[in-house]
Amino acid sequence: MPALLWDRKSVPSTATVVVKRIEGFFSNPYDDNGALPGGTWTIGYGTIVDADGKAVTPRTAAITEAQAQELLRRDMGGAARDVAQRVNVELTENEAAALISWTYNLGGGNLSKSNMLVKLNSHQKSGVPAEMRKWINQEGKPLVGLLRRRWAEAAIFSGIDPINACVLAWKNIDSLDDWPDFPNA
């Protein structure tokens, strides 16, 4: 079955599935870096800006899952617009879902300055997974959790089912040296 092309307007449902699975739902604000320096306060499914457009802080009021889903829709829509504006080649829905998840996590500014974007816009899609792998640092320190996320996004970009990609990432990646081959899509 041929891959569906992304319409450049919508957020593929697979992108939302991936972000929800990776981020998890938190009704109260939390520091996404725990006790380590450099963390960002988030709420819901990893949003950093509340419904009023203010940065999430420890004092941000708790939200319901329905409110978190609204914030996620808003933020995923912004990530999709960033991808649509910067990527000049056609994308399949899986490729778009992976890039939207990546952009949701890292922002449109990082997308615009990435070698990944250069490769994409030069029709070198095969180089995208390796470029995704490079974005695993927080405050200059590589994190296994970010490696898992990048592997899952790279696998999805390569055509792997999003749920399987997430499960395999958490099952098969235990150290920063791990980067398993992608199963056949």
mmCIF file of C-alpha atoms in Angstrom:
data_model
loop_
_atom_site.group_PDB
_atom_site.id
_atom_site.type_symbol
_atom_site.label_atom_id
_atom_site.label_comp_id
_atom_site.label_asym_id
_atom_site.label_seq_id
_atom_site.Cartn_x
_atom_site.Cartn_y
_atom_site.Cartn_z
ATOM 1 C CA MET A 1 0.000 0.000 0.000
ATOM 2 C CA PRO A 2 1.549 3.347 -1.012
ATOM 3 C CA ALA A 3 2.259 5.871 1.711
ATOM 4 C CA LEU A 4 -0.201 8.733 1.993
ATOM 5 C CA LEU A 5 1.166 12.182 1.251
ATOM 6 C CA TRP A 6 0.791 14.872 3.911
ATOM 7 C CA ASP A 7 -1.558 17.719 2.959
ATOM 8 C CA ARG A 8 0.740 20.301 4.664
ATOM 9 C CA LYS A 9 -2.221 21.665 6.641
ATOM 10 C CA SER A 10 -3.364 19.037 9.112
ATOM 11 C CA VAL A 11 -1.583 17.370 11.990
ATOM 12 C CA PRO A 12 -1.393 13.654 11.167
ATOM 13 C CA SER A 13 -3.076 11.697 13.957
ATOM 14 C CA THR A 14 0.083 9.623 14.278
ATOM 15 C CA ALA A 15 2.009 12.740 15.371
ATOM 16 C CA THR A 16 -0.418 13.321 18.229
ATOM 17 C CA VAL A 17 -0.319 9.643 19.211
ATOM 18 C CA VAL A 18 3.480 9.773 19.394
ATOM 19 C CA VAL A 19 3.643 12.959 21.461
ATOM 20 C CA LYS A 20 0.958 11.757 23.878
ATOM 21 C CA ARG A 21 2.730 8.442 24.334
ATOM 22 C CA ILE A 22 6.180 9.960 24.794
ATOM 23 C CA GLU A 23 5.222 12.952 26.934
ATOM 24 C CA GLY A 24 2.500 11.357 29.058
ATOM 25 C CA PHE A 25 -0.233 13.401 30.744
ATOM 26 C CA PHE A 26 0.457 15.506 33.823
ATOM 27 C CA SER A 27 -2.306 17.628 35.306
ATOM 28 C CA ASN A 28 0.117 19.614 37.459
ATOM 29 C CA PRO A 29 3.186 21.558 36.334
ATOM 30 C CA TYR A 30 6.464 19.665 36.491
ATOM 31 C CA ASP A 31 10.104 20.362 35.714
ATOM 32 C CA ASP A 32 10.898 18.143 32.744
ATOM 33 C CA ASN A 33 14.508 17.826 33.902
ATOM 34 C CA GLY A 34 13.723 16.812 37.470
ATOM 35 C CA ALA A 35 16.229 18.148 39.982
ATOM 36 C CA LEU A 36 18.910 18.820 37.357
ATOM 37 C CA PRO A 37 19.560 22.391 36.178
ATOM 38 C CA GLY A 38 18.175 23.604 32.879
ATOM 39 C CA GLY A 39 14.726 22.111 33.083
ATOM 40 C CA THR A 40 11.621 23.633 31.589
ATOM 41 C CA TRP A 41 8.299 23.714 33.395
ATOM 42 C CA THR A 42 5.621 21.857 31.480
ATOM 43 C CA ILE A 43 2.044 20.704 31.945
ATOM 44 C CA GLY A 44 -0.413 18.427 30.169
ATOM 45 C CA TYR A 45 1.400 16.648 27.346
ATOM 46 C CA GLY A 46 4.601 18.645 27.568
ATOM 47 C CA THR A 47 3.285 22.118 26.791
ATOM 48 C CA ILE A 48 5.373 25.041 28.016
ATOM 49 C CA VAL A 49 2.764 27.787 27.471
ATOM 50 C CA ASP A 50 -0.618 27.786 29.229
ATOM 51 C CA ALA A 51 -4.006 28.596 27.698
ATOM 52 C CA ASP A 52 -3.481 32.313 28.453
ATOM 53 C CA GLY A 53 -0.182 32.384 26.555
ATOM 54 C CA LYS A 54 1.949 32.527 29.704
ATOM 55 C CA ALA A 55 4.964 30.328 30.389
ATOM 56 C CA VAL A 56 4.196 27.347 32.612
ATOM 57 C CA THR A 57 5.651 27.781 36.108
ATOM 58 C CA PRO A 58 5.373 25.847 39.367
ATOM 59 C CA ARG A 59 2.410 28.128 40.178
ATOM 60 C CA THR A 60 0.428 27.325 37.010
ATOM 61 C CA ALA A 61 -2.980 25.908 37.942
ATOM 62 C CA ALA A 62 -3.663 22.222 37.389
ATOM 63 C CA ILE A 63 -5.512 21.299 34.198
ATOM 64 C CA THR A 64 -7.825 18.512 33.099
ATOM 65 C CA GLU A 65 -6.945 16.011 30.398
ATOM 66 C CA ALA A 66 -9.465 17.719 28.088
ATOM 67 C CA GLN A 67 -7.649 21.039 28.622
ATOM 68 C CA ALA A 68 -4.317 19.305 27.999
ATOM 69 C CA GLN A 69 -5.638 17.932 24.710
ATOM 70 C CA GLU A 70 -6.664 21.450 23.636
ATOM 71 C CA LEU A 71 -3.188 22.764 24.443
ATOM 72 C CA LEU A 72 -1.683 19.827 22.567
ATOM 73 C CA ARG A 73 -3.848 20.566 19.503
ATOM 74 C CA ARG A 74 -2.747 24.196 19.606
ATOM 75 C CA ASP A 75 0.938 23.364 19.976
ATOM 76 C CA MET A 76 0.926 20.517 17.445
ATOM 77 C CA GLY A 77 -0.757 22.866 14.976
ATOM 78 C CA GLY A 78 2.088 25.329 15.481
ATOM 79 C CA ALA A 79 4.686 22.603 14.965
ATOM 80 C CA ALA A 80 2.887 21.471 11.799
ATOM 81 C CA ARG A 81 2.917 25.044 10.460
ATOM 82 C CA ASP A 82 6.643 25.285 11.220
ATOM 83 C CA VAL A 83 7.297 22.062 9.285
ATOM 84 C CA ALA A 84 5.076 23.136 6.368
ATOM 85 C CA GLN A 85 6.804 26.536 6.127
ATOM 86 C CA ARG A 86 10.351 25.200 6.246
ATOM 87 C CA VAL A 87 10.254 21.854 4.433
ATOM 88 C CA ASN A 88 10.109 22.343 0.666
ATOM 89 C CA VAL A 89 9.671 18.713 -0.413
ATOM 90 C CA GLU A 90 6.663 16.429 -0.320
ATOM 91 C CA LEU A 91 6.309 14.388 2.830
ATOM 92 C CA THR A 92 4.377 11.249 3.614
ATOM 93 C CA GLU A 93 2.113 11.389 6.644
ATOM 94 C CA ASN A 94 4.640 9.323 8.643
ATOM 95 C CA GLU A 95 7.506 11.622 7.658
ATOM 96 C CA ALA A 96 5.433 14.659 8.613
ATOM 97 C CA ALA A 97 4.341 13.050 11.893
ATOM 98 C CA ALA A 98 7.967 12.394 12.853
ATOM 99 C CA LEU A 99 9.046 15.929 11.950
ATOM 100 C CA ILE A 100 6.077 17.483 13.764
ATOM 101 C CA SER A 101 6.882 15.476 16.916
ATOM 102 C CA TRP A 102 10.538 16.534 16.630
ATOM 103 C CA THR A 103 9.541 20.179 16.146
ATOM 104 C CA TYR A 104 7.004 20.034 18.994
ATOM 105 C CA ASN A 105 9.860 18.972 21.266
ATOM 106 C CA LEU A 106 12.671 21.156 19.901
ATOM 107 C CA GLY A 107 10.911 24.107 18.248
ATOM 108 C CA GLY A 108 10.760 25.641 14.798
ATOM 109 C CA GLY A 109 13.942 27.636 15.394
ATOM 110 C CA ASN A 110 15.961 24.458 15.852
ATOM 111 C CA LEU A 111 14.305 22.963 12.781
ATOM 112 C CA SER A 112 15.268 26.001 10.697
ATOM 113 C CA LYS A 113 18.944 25.807 11.696
ATOM 114 C CA SER A 114 19.282 22.016 11.520
ATOM 115 C CA ASN A 115 21.310 20.019 9.026
ATOM 116 C CA MET A 116 18.278 17.762 8.944
ATOM 117 C CA LEU A 117 16.320 20.503 7.160
ATOM 118 C CA VAL A 118 19.165 21.040 4.696
ATOM 119 C CA LYS A 119 19.156 17.311 3.870
ATOM 120 C CA LEU A 120 15.368 17.233 3.542
ATOM 121 C CA ASN A 121 15.228 20.215 1.235
ATOM 122 C CA SER A 122 18.088 18.718 -0.815
ATOM 123 C CA HIS A 123 16.023 15.551 -1.371
ATOM 124 C CA GLN A 124 18.306 13.510 0.918
ATOM 125 C CA LYS A 125 15.621 11.947 3.069
ATOM 126 C CA SER A 126 17.792 8.910 3.814
ATOM 127 C CA GLY A 127 20.024 11.189 5.901
ATOM 128 C CA VAL A 128 17.217 12.414 8.163
ATOM 129 C CA PRO A 129 17.336 9.610 10.802
ATOM 130 C CA ALA A 130 21.064 10.182 11.440
ATOM 131 C CA GLU A 131 20.444 13.920 11.756
ATOM 132 C CA MET A 132 17.592 13.322 14.212
ATOM 133 C CA ARG A 133 19.942 11.241 16.364
ATOM 134 C CA LYS A 134 22.187 14.264 16.908
ATOM 135 C CA TRP A 135 19.498 16.094 18.913
ATOM 136 C CA ILE A 136 19.730 14.189 22.216
ATOM 137 C CA ASN A 137 21.297 16.817 24.483
ATOM 138 C CA GLN A 138 19.735 18.864 27.221
ATOM 139 C CA GLU A 139 21.982 21.580 28.630
ATOM 140 C CA GLY A 140 24.864 20.002 26.704
ATOM 141 C CA LYS A 141 24.373 16.556 28.226
ATOM 142 C CA PRO A 142 23.118 13.594 26.162
ATOM 143 C CA LEU A 143 20.084 11.861 27.660
ATOM 144 C CA VAL A 144 18.887 8.298 27.041
ATOM 145 C CA GLY A 145 15.265 9.494 27.127
ATOM 146 C CA LEU A 146 15.925 11.907 24.271
ATOM 147 C CA LEU A 147 17.806 9.206 22.360
ATOM 148 C CA ARG A 148 14.748 6.961 22.670
ATOM 149 C CA ARG A 149 12.503 9.750 21.432
ATOM 150 C CA ARG A 150 14.782 10.544 18.486
ATOM 151 C CA TRP A 151 15.018 6.842 17.551
ATOM 152 C CA ALA A 152 11.213 6.543 17.649
ATOM 153 C CA GLU A 153 10.855 9.672 15.495
ATOM 154 C CA ALA A 154 13.507 8.422 13.062
ATOM 155 C CA ALA A 155 11.779 5.025 12.867
ATOM 156 C CA ILE A 156 8.432 6.694 12.178
ATOM 157 C CA PHE A 157 10.063 8.873 9.523
ATOM 158 C CA SER A 158 11.347 5.627 7.974
ATOM 159 C CA GLY A 159 7.818 4.203 7.828
ATOM 160 C CA ILE A 160 7.504 2.223 11.070
ATOM 161 C CA ASP A 161 4.127 2.239 12.817
ATOM 162 C CA PRO A 162 4.243 4.969 15.512
ATOM 163 C CA ILE A 163 3.120 2.814 18.438
ATOM 164 C CA ASN A 164 5.581 0.056 17.533
ATOM 165 C CA ALA A 165 8.346 2.632 17.125
ATOM 166 C CA CYS A 166 7.727 3.978 20.628
ATOM 167 C CA VAL A 167 7.513 0.517 22.183
ATOM 168 C CA LEU A 168 10.704 -0.623 20.438
ATOM 169 C CA ALA A 169 12.592 2.530 21.439
ATOM 170 C CA TRP A 170 11.861 2.017 25.126
ATOM 171 C CA LYS A 171 12.422 -1.745 24.900
ATOM 172 C CA ASN A 172 15.707 -1.714 22.951
ATOM 173 C CA ILE A 173 17.529 1.441 24.006
ATOM 174 C CA ASP A 174 19.184 1.322 27.423
ATOM 175 C CA SER A 175 22.320 3.381 26.867
ATOM 176 C CA LEU A 176 23.623 6.223 24.746
ATOM 177 C CA ASP A 177 25.483 3.663 22.603
ATOM 178 C CA ASP A 178 22.232 2.038 21.426
ATOM 179 C CA TRP A 179 20.761 2.882 18.024
ATOM 180 C CA PRO A 180 19.105 -0.297 16.722
ATOM 181 C CA ASP A 181 18.456 -0.877 13.038
ATOM 182 C CA PHE A 182 14.908 -0.076 12.022
ATOM 183 C CA PRO A 183 12.666 -3.073 11.382
ATOM 184 C CA ASN A 184 11.172 -3.353 7.913
ATOM 185 C CA ALA A 185 8.307 -0.888 7.564
#
